[in-house]
C-alpha cells in the first residue's frame, strides 16, 4: 500500500468544504492515516513549495497558502499517488475533467481547492513538513 499527501487549501476550508472533500476520499477507498487542520508559517510554506522557488507565481503562492487554515491528510491506497492525482484533476480548474475535485471545488489556478503530491518522494517530504514541523 502506498501513502500520499493531500492538502485542502484556504478557500475550500473557508467555504466549509473540508467534509465533502474528505468524504470524496473515503468514497474512493482511501484510508486516512493522519489528518490535521493548521496554518502554515511562512518558513514552512516556503519549504513546502521549494520546488517552485524562483517561478513567477512563487511569492503569490506562499502568501496565499499562509492566508488561512488548511487541512493536511496522510492517506493510503494502492497506487495512491497516481490515483489521487487523477481524482484531483488538472492544476487549473478550467482544464479539470468534470467530476474531479478541482472541477467541483476549484475557482482558478491560485484557488484550486487542493494540493496532491506528485510522487512518493514528494509525499514523504511534504508529510514530514506538515506532520513533524508545523
Ligand atoms: P499545487 O498543486 O498546490 O502546486 C503549486 C501551486 O501553484 C499550484 O497548485 C497552483 O495553485 C499554483 N500556481 C499558480 N500559478 C501557477 C502556474 N502558472 N503553474 C502551476 N501552478 C501554479
CSV table of N, CA and C and ligand atoms in Angstrom, one decimal:
chain,number,residue,atom,x,y,z
A,1,UNK,N,0.8,-1.2,0.0
A,1,UNK,CA,0.0,0.0,0.0
A,1,UNK,C,0.9,1.2,0.0
A,2,UNK,N,0.5,2.2,-0.8
A,2,UNK,CA,1.3,3.4,-0.9
A,2,UNK,C,0.6,4.6,-0.2
A,3,UNK,N,1.5,5.5,0.3
A,3,UNK,CA,0.9,6.7,1.0
A,3,UNK,C,1.1,7.9,0.2
A,4,UNK,N,0.2,8.8,0.4
A,4,UNK,CA,0.4,10.1,-0.3
A,4,UNK,C,-0.2,11.2,0.6
A,5,UNK,N,-0.1,12.5,0.1
A,5,UNK,CA,-0.5,13.6,0.9
A,5,UNK,C,-1.4,14.5,0.1
A,6,UNK,N,-2.5,14.9,0.8
A,6,UNK,CA,-3.5,15.8,0.2
A,6,UNK,C,-3.6,17.0,1.1
A,7,UNK,N,-3.6,18.2,0.6
A,7,UNK,CA,-3.9,19.4,1.4
A,7,UNK,C,-5.1,20.1,0.8
A,8,UNK,N,-6.0,20.4,1.7
A,8,UNK,CA,-7.2,21.2,1.4
A,8,UNK,C,-6.8,22.7,1.6
A,9,UNK,N,-6.9,23.5,0.6
A,9,UNK,CA,-6.4,24.9,0.6
A,9,UNK,C,-7.4,25.9,1.3
A,10,UNK,N,-6.8,27.1,1.6
A,10,UNK,CA,-7.6,28.0,2.4
A,10,UNK,C,-9.0,28.3,1.9
A,11,UNK,N,-9.2,28.5,0.6
A,11,UNK,CA,-10.6,28.9,0.2
A,11,UNK,C,-11.6,27.8,0.4
A,12,UNK,N,-11.1,26.5,0.3
A,12,UNK,CA,-12.0,25.4,0.5
A,12,UNK,C,-12.4,25.2,1.9
A,13,UNK,N,-11.3,25.5,2.8
A,13,UNK,CA,-11.6,25.4,4.2
A,13,UNK,C,-12.5,26.5,4.7
A,14,UNK,N,-12.3,27.7,4.1
A,14,UNK,CA,-13.1,28.9,4.5
A,14,UNK,C,-14.6,28.6,4.0
A,15,UNK,N,-14.7,28.0,2.9
A,15,UNK,CA,-16.1,27.7,2.4
A,15,UNK,C,-16.7,26.5,3.1
A,16,UNK,N,-16.0,25.8,4.0
A,16,UNK,CA,-16.6,24.7,4.8
A,16,UNK,C,-16.7,23.5,3.9
A,17,UNK,N,-15.8,23.3,2.9
A,17,UNK,CA,-15.9,22.1,2.0
A,17,UNK,C,-15.0,21.0,2.4
A,18,UNK,N,-14.3,21.1,3.6
A,18,UNK,CA,-13.4,20.0,4.0
A,18,UNK,C,-14.1,18.7,4.1
A,19,UNK,N,-15.3,18.7,4.7
A,19,UNK,CA,-16.1,17.4,4.9
A,19,UNK,C,-16.4,16.7,3.6
A,20,UNK,N,-16.8,17.5,2.6
A,20,UNK,CA,-17.2,16.9,1.3
A,20,UNK,C,-16.0,16.4,0.6
A,21,UNK,N,-14.8,17.1,0.8
A,21,UNK,CA,-13.6,16.6,0.1
A,21,UNK,C,-13.1,15.3,0.8
A,22,UNK,N,-13.2,15.3,2.1
A,22,UNK,CA,-12.8,14.1,2.9
A,22,UNK,C,-13.7,12.9,2.5
A,23,UNK,N,-15.0,13.2,2.4
A,23,UNK,CA,-16.0,12.2,2.1
A,23,UNK,C,-15.6,11.6,0.7
A,24,UNK,N,-15.2,12.4,-0.2
A,24,UNK,CA,-14.9,12.0,-1.6
A,24,UNK,C,-13.7,11.0,-1.5
A,25,UNK,N,-12.7,11.3,-0.7
A,25,UNK,CA,-11.6,10.4,-0.5
A,25,UNK,C,-12.0,9.1,0.0
A,26,UNK,N,-12.9,9.1,1.0
A,26,UNK,CA,-13.4,7.9,1.7
A,26,UNK,C,-14.2,7.0,0.7
A,27,UNK,N,-15.0,7.7,-0.1
A,27,UNK,CA,-15.8,7.0,-1.1
A,27,UNK,C,-14.9,6.4,-2.2
A,28,UNK,N,-13.7,7.0,-2.4
A,28,UNK,CA,-12.8,6.4,-3.3
A,28,UNK,C,-11.8,5.4,-2.6
A,29,UNK,N,-12.2,5.0,-1.5
A,29,UNK,CA,-11.5,3.9,-0.7
A,29,UNK,C,-10.1,4.3,-0.3
A,30,UNK,N,-9.8,5.5,0.0
A,30,UNK,CA,-8.6,5.9,0.6
A,30,UNK,C,-8.7,5.7,2.1
A,31,UNK,N,-7.7,5.2,2.8
A,31,UNK,CA,-7.7,5.1,4.2
A,31,UNK,C,-7.0,6.4,4.7
A,32,UNK,N,-7.6,7.0,5.7
A,32,UNK,CA,-6.9,8.2,6.3
A,32,UNK,C,-6.1,7.8,7.5
A,33,UNK,N,-4.8,8.1,7.4
A,33,UNK,CA,-3.8,7.7,8.5
A,33,UNK,C,-3.6,8.8,9.5
A,34,UNK,N,-3.5,10.1,8.9
A,34,UNK,CA,-3.4,11.2,9.8
A,34,UNK,C,-4.1,12.4,9.2
A,35,UNK,N,-4.6,13.3,10.0
A,35,UNK,CA,-5.3,14.5,9.5
A,35,UNK,C,-5.1,15.6,10.4
A,36,UNK,N,-4.8,16.8,9.9
A,36,UNK,CA,-4.5,18.0,10.8
A,36,UNK,C,-5.0,19.3,10.1
A,37,UNK,N,-5.7,20.1,10.9
A,37,UNK,CA,-6.0,21.4,10.4
A,37,UNK,C,-5.0,22.4,11.1
A,38,UNK,N,-4.4,23.2,10.3
A,38,UNK,CA,-3.4,24.1,10.8
A,38,UNK,C,-3.2,25.3,9.9
A,39,UNK,N,-2.3,26.2,10.3
A,39,UNK,CA,-2.0,27.3,9.4
A,39,UNK,C,-0.5,27.3,9.2
A,40,UNK,N,0.0,27.4,7.9
A,40,UNK,CA,1.4,27.4,7.6
A,40,UNK,C,2.1,28.6,8.2
A,41,UNK,N,3.3,28.5,8.7
A,41,UNK,CA,4.2,29.6,8.9
A,41,UNK,C,4.8,29.9,7.6
A,42,UNK,N,5.3,31.1,7.4
A,42,UNK,CA,5.9,31.5,6.1
A,42,UNK,C,7.1,30.6,5.8
A,43,UNK,N,7.9,30.3,6.8
A,43,UNK,CA,9.1,29.5,6.6
A,43,UNK,C,8.7,28.1,6.1
A,44,UNK,N,7.7,27.5,6.8
A,44,UNK,CA,7.3,26.1,6.3
A,44,UNK,C,6.7,26.1,5.0
A,45,UNK,N,5.9,27.2,4.7
A,45,UNK,CA,5.3,27.3,3.3
A,45,UNK,C,6.3,27.3,2.2
A,46,UNK,N,7.4,28.1,2.5
A,46,UNK,CA,8.5,28.2,1.5
A,46,UNK,C,9.2,26.9,1.3
A,47,UNK,N,9.3,26.1,2.4
A,47,UNK,CA,10.0,24.8,2.3
A,47,UNK,C,9.0,23.8,1.6
A,48,UNK,N,7.8,23.9,1.9
A,48,UNK,CA,6.8,23.0,1.3
A,48,UNK,C,6.7,23.2,-0.2
A,49,UNK,N,6.8,24.4,-0.6
A,49,UNK,CA,6.7,24.7,-2.1
A,49,UNK,C,8.1,25.0,-2.7
A,50,UNK,N,9.2,24.5,-2.1
A,50,UNK,CA,10.5,24.8,-2.5
A,50,UNK,C,10.8,24.5,-4.0
A,51,UNK,N,10.1,23.5,-4.5
A,51,UNK,CA,10.3,23.1,-5.9
A,51,UNK,C,9.8,24.2,-6.9
A,52,UNK,N,9.0,25.1,-6.4
A,52,UNK,CA,8.5,26.2,-7.3
A,52,UNK,C,9.3,27.6,-7.0
A,53,UNK,N,10.3,27.5,-6.1
A,53,UNK,CA,11.0,28.7,-5.8
A,53,UNK,C,11.7,29.3,-7.1
A,54,UNK,N,11.5,30.6,-7.2
A,54,UNK,CA,12.1,31.3,-8.4
A,54,UNK,C,11.1,31.4,-9.6
A,55,UNK,N,10.0,30.7,-9.5
A,55,UNK,CA,9.0,30.8,-10.6
A,55,UNK,C,8.2,32.1,-10.3
A,56,UNK,N,7.6,32.7,-11.4
A,56,UNK,CA,6.9,34.0,-11.2
A,56,UNK,C,5.7,33.9,-10.2
A,57,UNK,N,5.1,32.8,-10.0
A,57,UNK,CA,4.0,32.7,-9.1
A,57,UNK,C,4.3,32.3,-7.7
A,58,UNK,N,5.6,32.1,-7.4
A,58,UNK,CA,6.0,31.6,-6.1
A,58,UNK,C,5.6,32.5,-4.9
A,59,UNK,N,5.9,33.8,-5.0
A,59,UNK,CA,5.6,34.7,-3.8
A,59,UNK,C,4.1,34.7,-3.6
A,60,UNK,N,3.3,34.8,-4.7
A,60,UNK,CA,1.9,34.8,-4.5
A,60,UNK,C,1.4,33.5,-3.9
A,61,UNK,N,2.0,32.4,-4.3
A,61,UNK,CA,1.6,31.1,-3.8
A,61,UNK,C,1.9,31.0,-2.3
A,62,UNK,N,3.0,31.5,-1.8
A,62,UNK,CA,3.3,31.5,-0.4
A,62,UNK,C,2.4,32.4,0.4
A,63,UNK,N,2.1,33.6,-0.2
A,63,UNK,CA,1.2,34.5,0.6
A,63,UNK,C,-0.2,33.9,0.6
A,64,UNK,N,-0.6,33.2,-0.5
A,64,UNK,CA,-2.0,32.6,-0.5
A,64,UNK,C,-2.1,31.4,0.5
A,65,UNK,N,-1.1,30.6,0.5
A,65,UNK,CA,-1.2,29.3,1.3
A,65,UNK,C,-1.0,29.6,2.8
A,66,UNK,N,-0.4,30.8,3.2
A,66,UNK,CA,-0.3,31.2,4.6
A,66,UNK,C,-1.5,32.1,5.0
A,67,UNK,N,-2.5,32.4,4.1
A,67,UNK,CA,-3.5,33.3,4.3
A,67,UNK,C,-4.6,32.8,5.2
A,68,UNK,N,-4.7,31.5,5.4
A,68,UNK,CA,-5.8,30.9,6.2
A,68,UNK,C,-5.5,29.5,6.6
A,69,UNK,N,-6.4,28.8,7.2
A,69,UNK,CA,-6.3,27.5,7.6
A,69,UNK,C,-6.3,26.5,6.5
A,70,UNK,N,-5.5,25.4,6.6
A,70,UNK,CA,-5.5,24.3,5.6
A,70,UNK,C,-5.7,23.0,6.4
A,71,UNK,N,-6.1,22.0,5.6
A,71,UNK,CA,-6.2,20.6,6.2
A,71,UNK,C,-5.2,19.7,5.5
A,72,UNK,N,-4.3,19.1,6.2
A,72,UNK,CA,-3.4,18.1,5.6
A,72,UNK,C,-3.8,16.7,6.0
A,73,UNK,N,-3.8,15.8,5.0
A,73,UNK,CA,-4.1,14.4,5.2
A,73,UNK,C,-3.1,13.5,4.7
A,74,UNK,N,-2.7,12.5,5.5
A,74,UNK,CA,-1.9,11.4,5.1
A,74,UNK,C,-2.9,10.3,4.7
A,75,UNK,N,-2.9,9.9,3.5
A,75,UNK,CA,-3.8,8.9,3.0
A,75,UNK,C,-3.1,7.7,2.3
A,76,UNK,N,-3.8,6.6,2.3
A,76,UNK,CA,-3.2,5.4,1.8
A,76,UNK,C,-4.1,4.6,0.9
A,77,UNK,N,-3.6,4.0,-0.1
A,77,UNK,CA,-4.3,3.1,-1.0
A,77,UNK,C,-3.3,2.5,-2.0
A,78,UNK,N,-3.7,1.5,-2.7
A,78,UNK,CA,-2.7,1.0,-3.8
A,78,UNK,C,-2.6,2.1,-4.8
A,79,UNK,N,-1.4,2.3,-5.3
A,79,UNK,CA,-1.1,3.4,-6.3
A,79,UNK,C,-1.7,4.7,-5.9
A,80,UNK,N,-1.5,5.1,-4.6
A,80,UNK,CA,-2.2,6.2,-4.0
A,80,UNK,C,-1.8,7.5,-4.8
A,81,UNK,N,-0.5,7.7,-5.1
A,81,UNK,CA,-0.1,9.0,-5.7
A,81,UNK,C,-0.8,9.2,-7.1
A,82,UNK,N,-0.7,8.2,-8.0
A,82,UNK,CA,-1.4,8.4,-9.3
A,82,UNK,C,-2.9,8.4,-9.2
A,83,UNK,N,-3.4,7.6,-8.4
A,83,UNK,CA,-4.9,7.5,-8.2
A,83,UNK,C,-5.4,8.9,-7.7
A,84,UNK,N,-4.7,9.4,-6.7
A,84,UNK,CA,-5.2,10.7,-6.1
A,84,UNK,C,-5.1,11.8,-7.2
A,85,UNK,N,-4.0,11.8,-7.9
A,85,UNK,CA,-3.8,12.9,-8.9
A,85,UNK,C,-4.9,12.9,-10.0
A,86,UNK,N,-5.3,11.6,-10.3
A,86,UNK,CA,-6.4,11.5,-11.3
A,86,UNK,C,-7.7,12.1,-10.7
A,87,UNK,N,-7.9,11.8,-9.5
A,87,UNK,CA,-9.2,12.2,-8.8
A,87,UNK,C,-9.2,13.7,-8.6
A,88,UNK,N,-8.0,14.3,-8.4
A,88,UNK,CA,-7.9,15.7,-8.1
A,88,UNK,C,-8.1,16.5,-9.4
A,89,UNK,N,-7.5,16.1,-10.5
A,89,UNK,CA,-7.7,16.7,-11.8
A,89,UNK,C,-6.6,17.7,-12.1
A,90,UNK,N,-6.7,18.4,-13.2
A,90,UNK,CA,-5.6,19.3,-13.7
A,90,UNK,C,-5.4,20.5,-12.7
A,91,UNK,N,-4.2,21.0,-12.7
A,91,UNK,CA,-3.8,22.1,-11.8
A,91,UNK,C,-4.8,23.3,-11.9
A,92,UNK,N,-5.1,23.7,-13.2
A,92,UNK,CA,-6.0,24.8,-13.4
A,92,UNK,C,-7.4,24.2,-13.5
A,93,UNK,N,-8.3,24.6,-12.6
A,93,UNK,CA,-9.7,24.0,-12.6
A,93,UNK,C,-10.4,24.2,-13.9
A,94,UNK,N,-10.0,25.2,-14.7
A,94,UNK,CA,-10.6,25.4,-16.1
A,94,UNK,C,-10.3,24.2,-17.0
A,95,UNK,N,-9.2,23.5,-16.7
A,95,UNK,CA,-8.8,22.4,-17.5
A,95,UNK,C,-9.2,21.0,-16.9
A,96,UNK,N,-9.7,21.1,-15.7
A,96,UNK,CA,-10.0,19.8,-15.0
A,96,UNK,C,-11.2,19.1,-15.6
A,97,UNK,N,-11.1,17.8,-15.6
A,97,UNK,CA,-12.3,17.0,-16.1
A,97,UNK,C,-13.5,17.0,-15.1
A,98,UNK,N,-14.7,17.1,-15.6
A,98,UNK,CA,-15.9,17.0,-14.8
A,98,UNK,C,-15.8,15.9,-13.8
A,99,UNK,N,-16.2,16.1,-12.6
A,99,UNK,CA,-16.2,15.0,-11.6
A,99,UNK,C,-14.9,15.0,-10.7
A,100,UNK,N,-13.9,15.7,-11.2
A,100,UNK,CA,-12.6,15.8,-10.4
A,100,UNK,C,-12.8,16.9,-9.3
A,101,UNK,N,-11.9,16.7,-8.2
A,101,UNK,CA,-12.0,17.6,-7.1
A,101,UNK,C,-11.9,19.1,-7.5
A,102,UNK,N,-10.9,19.4,-8.4
A,102,UNK,CA,-10.7,20.8,-8.8
A,102,UNK,C,-11.8,21.3,-9.7
A,103,UNK,N,-12.4,20.4,-10.4
A,103,UNK,CA,-13.5,20.8,-11.3
A,103,UNK,C,-14.7,21.2,-10.3
A,104,UNK,N,-14.9,20.5,-9.3
A,104,UNK,CA,-16.1,20.7,-8.4
A,104,UNK,C,-15.8,21.9,-7.5
A,105,UNK,N,-14.6,21.9,-6.9
A,105,UNK,CA,-14.4,22.9,-5.8
A,105,UNK,C,-13.4,24.0,-6.1
A,106,UNK,N,-12.7,23.9,-7.2
A,106,UNK,CA,-11.7,24.9,-7.6
A,106,UNK,C,-12.3,26.1,-8.2
A,107,UNK,N,-11.6,27.3,-8.1
A,107,UNK,CA,-12.0,28.5,-8.7
A,107,UNK,C,-11.1,28.9,-9.8
A,108,UNK,N,-9.8,29.0,-9.6
A,108,UNK,CA,-8.8,29.4,-10.6
A,108,UNK,C,-7.5,28.7,-10.2
A,109,UNK,N,-6.4,29.1,-11.0
A,109,UNK,CA,-5.1,28.4,-10.8
A,109,UNK,C,-4.6,28.6,-9.3
A,110,UNK,N,-4.9,29.7,-8.8
A,110,UNK,CA,-4.4,30.0,-7.4
A,110,UNK,C,-5.4,29.3,-6.4
A,111,UNK,N,-6.6,29.5,-6.5
A,111,UNK,CA,-7.6,28.9,-5.6
A,111,UNK,C,-8.1,27.6,-6.3
A,112,UNK,N,-7.2,26.6,-6.3
A,112,UNK,CA,-7.6,25.4,-6.9
A,112,UNK,C,-7.9,24.2,-6.0
A,113,UNK,N,-8.4,24.7,-4.8
A,113,UNK,CA,-9.0,23.8,-3.8
A,113,UNK,C,-8.1,22.8,-3.0
A,114,UNK,N,-7.2,22.1,-3.7
A,114,UNK,CA,-6.4,21.1,-3.1
A,114,UNK,C,-5.0,21.0,-3.7
A,115,UNK,N,-4.1,20.5,-3.0
A,115,UNK,CA,-2.8,20.1,-3.5
A,115,UNK,C,-2.6,18.6,-3.3
A,116,UNK,N,-2.1,17.9,-4.3
A,116,UNK,CA,-1.8,16.5,-4.1
A,116,UNK,C,-0.3,16.2,-4.5
A,117,UNK,N,0.4,15.4,-3.7
A,117,UNK,CA,1.8,15.1,-4.0
A,117,UNK,C,2.0,14.5,-5.4
A,118,UNK,N,3.1,14.9,-6.1
A,118,UNK,CA,3.3,14.5,-7.4
A,118,UNK,C,4.1,13.2,-7.5
A,119,UNK,N,4.7,12.7,-6.4
A,119,UNK,CA,5.5,11.5,-6.4
A,119,UNK,C,5.6,10.9,-5.0
A,120,UNK,N,5.9,9.7,-4.8
A,120,UNK,CA,6.1,9.2,-3.4
A,120,UNK,C,7.2,10.0,-2.7
A,121,UNK,N,8.2,10.4,-3.4
A,121,UNK,CA,9.3,11.2,-2.7
A,121,UNK,C,8.8,12.5,-2.3
A,122,UNK,N,8.0,13.2,-3.1
A,122,UNK,CA,7.4,14.5,-2.7
A,122,UNK,C,6.4,14.3,-1.5
A,123,UNK,N,5.7,13.2,-1.5
A,123,UNK,CA,4.7,12.9,-0.5
A,123,UNK,C,5.5,12.7,0.9
A,124,UNK,N,6.6,12.0,0.8
A,124,UNK,CA,7.4,11.8,2.0
A,124,UNK,C,7.9,13.2,2.6
A,125,UNK,N,8.4,14.0,1.7
A,125,UNK,CA,8.9,15.3,2.1
A,125,UNK,C,7.8,16.2,2.7
A,126,UNK,N,6.6,16.2,2.0
A,126,UNK,CA,5.5,17.1,2.4
A,126,UNK,C,4.9,16.6,3.7
A,127,UNK,N,4.8,15.3,3.8
A,127,UNK,CA,4.2,14.7,5.1
A,127,UNK,C,5.2,15.1,6.3
A,128,UNK,N,6.4,15.1,6.0
A,128,UNK,CA,7.4,15.4,7.0
A,128,UNK,C,7.2,16.9,7.5
A,129,UNK,N,7.1,17.8,6.5
A,129,UNK,CA,7.0,19.2,6.8
A,129,UNK,C,5.7,19.4,7.6
A,130,UNK,N,4.6,18.8,7.2
A,130,UNK,CA,3.3,19.1,7.8
A,130,UNK,C,3.1,18.4,9.1
A,131,UNK,N,3.5,17.1,9.2
A,131,UNK,CA,3.2,16.4,10.5
A,131,UNK,C,4.4,16.4,11.5
A,132,UNK,N,5.6,16.8,11.1
A,132,UNK,CA,6.6,16.9,12.1
A,132,UNK,C,7.0,18.3,12.5
A,133,UNK,N,6.8,19.2,11.5
A,133,UNK,CA,7.3,20.6,11.8
A,133,UNK,C,6.3,21.6,12.1
A,134,UNK,N,5.2,21.6,11.4
A,134,UNK,CA,4.3,22.8,11.5
A,134,UNK,C,3.2,22.5,12.5
B,1,LIG,P1,-0.4,23.0,-6.3
B,1,LIG,O1,-0.7,21.6,-6.7
B,1,LIG,O2,-0.6,23.3,-4.8
B,1,LIG,O3,1.2,23.2,-6.6
B,1,LIG,C1,1.7,24.5,-6.8
B,1,LIG,C2,0.6,25.6,-6.9
B,1,LIG,O4,1.0,26.8,-7.5
B,1,LIG,C3,-0.5,25.0,-7.9
B,1,LIG,O5,-1.2,24.0,-7.2
B,1,LIG,C4,-1.3,26.3,-8.2
B,1,LIG,O6,-2.3,26.6,-7.2
B,1,LIG,C5,-0.2,27.4,-8.1
B,1,LIG,N1,0.1,28.0,-9.3
B,1,LIG,C6,-0.1,29.3,-9.6
B,1,LIG,N2,0.3,29.7,-10.8
B,1,LIG,C7,0.7,28.5,-11.4
B,1,LIG,C8,1.3,28.2,-12.7
B,1,LIG,N3,1.4,29.1,-13.6
B,1,LIG,N4,1.6,26.9,-12.9
B,1,LIG,C9,1.4,26.0,-12.0
B,1,LIG,N5,0.9,26.2,-10.7
B,1,LIG,C10,0.6,27.5,-10.4
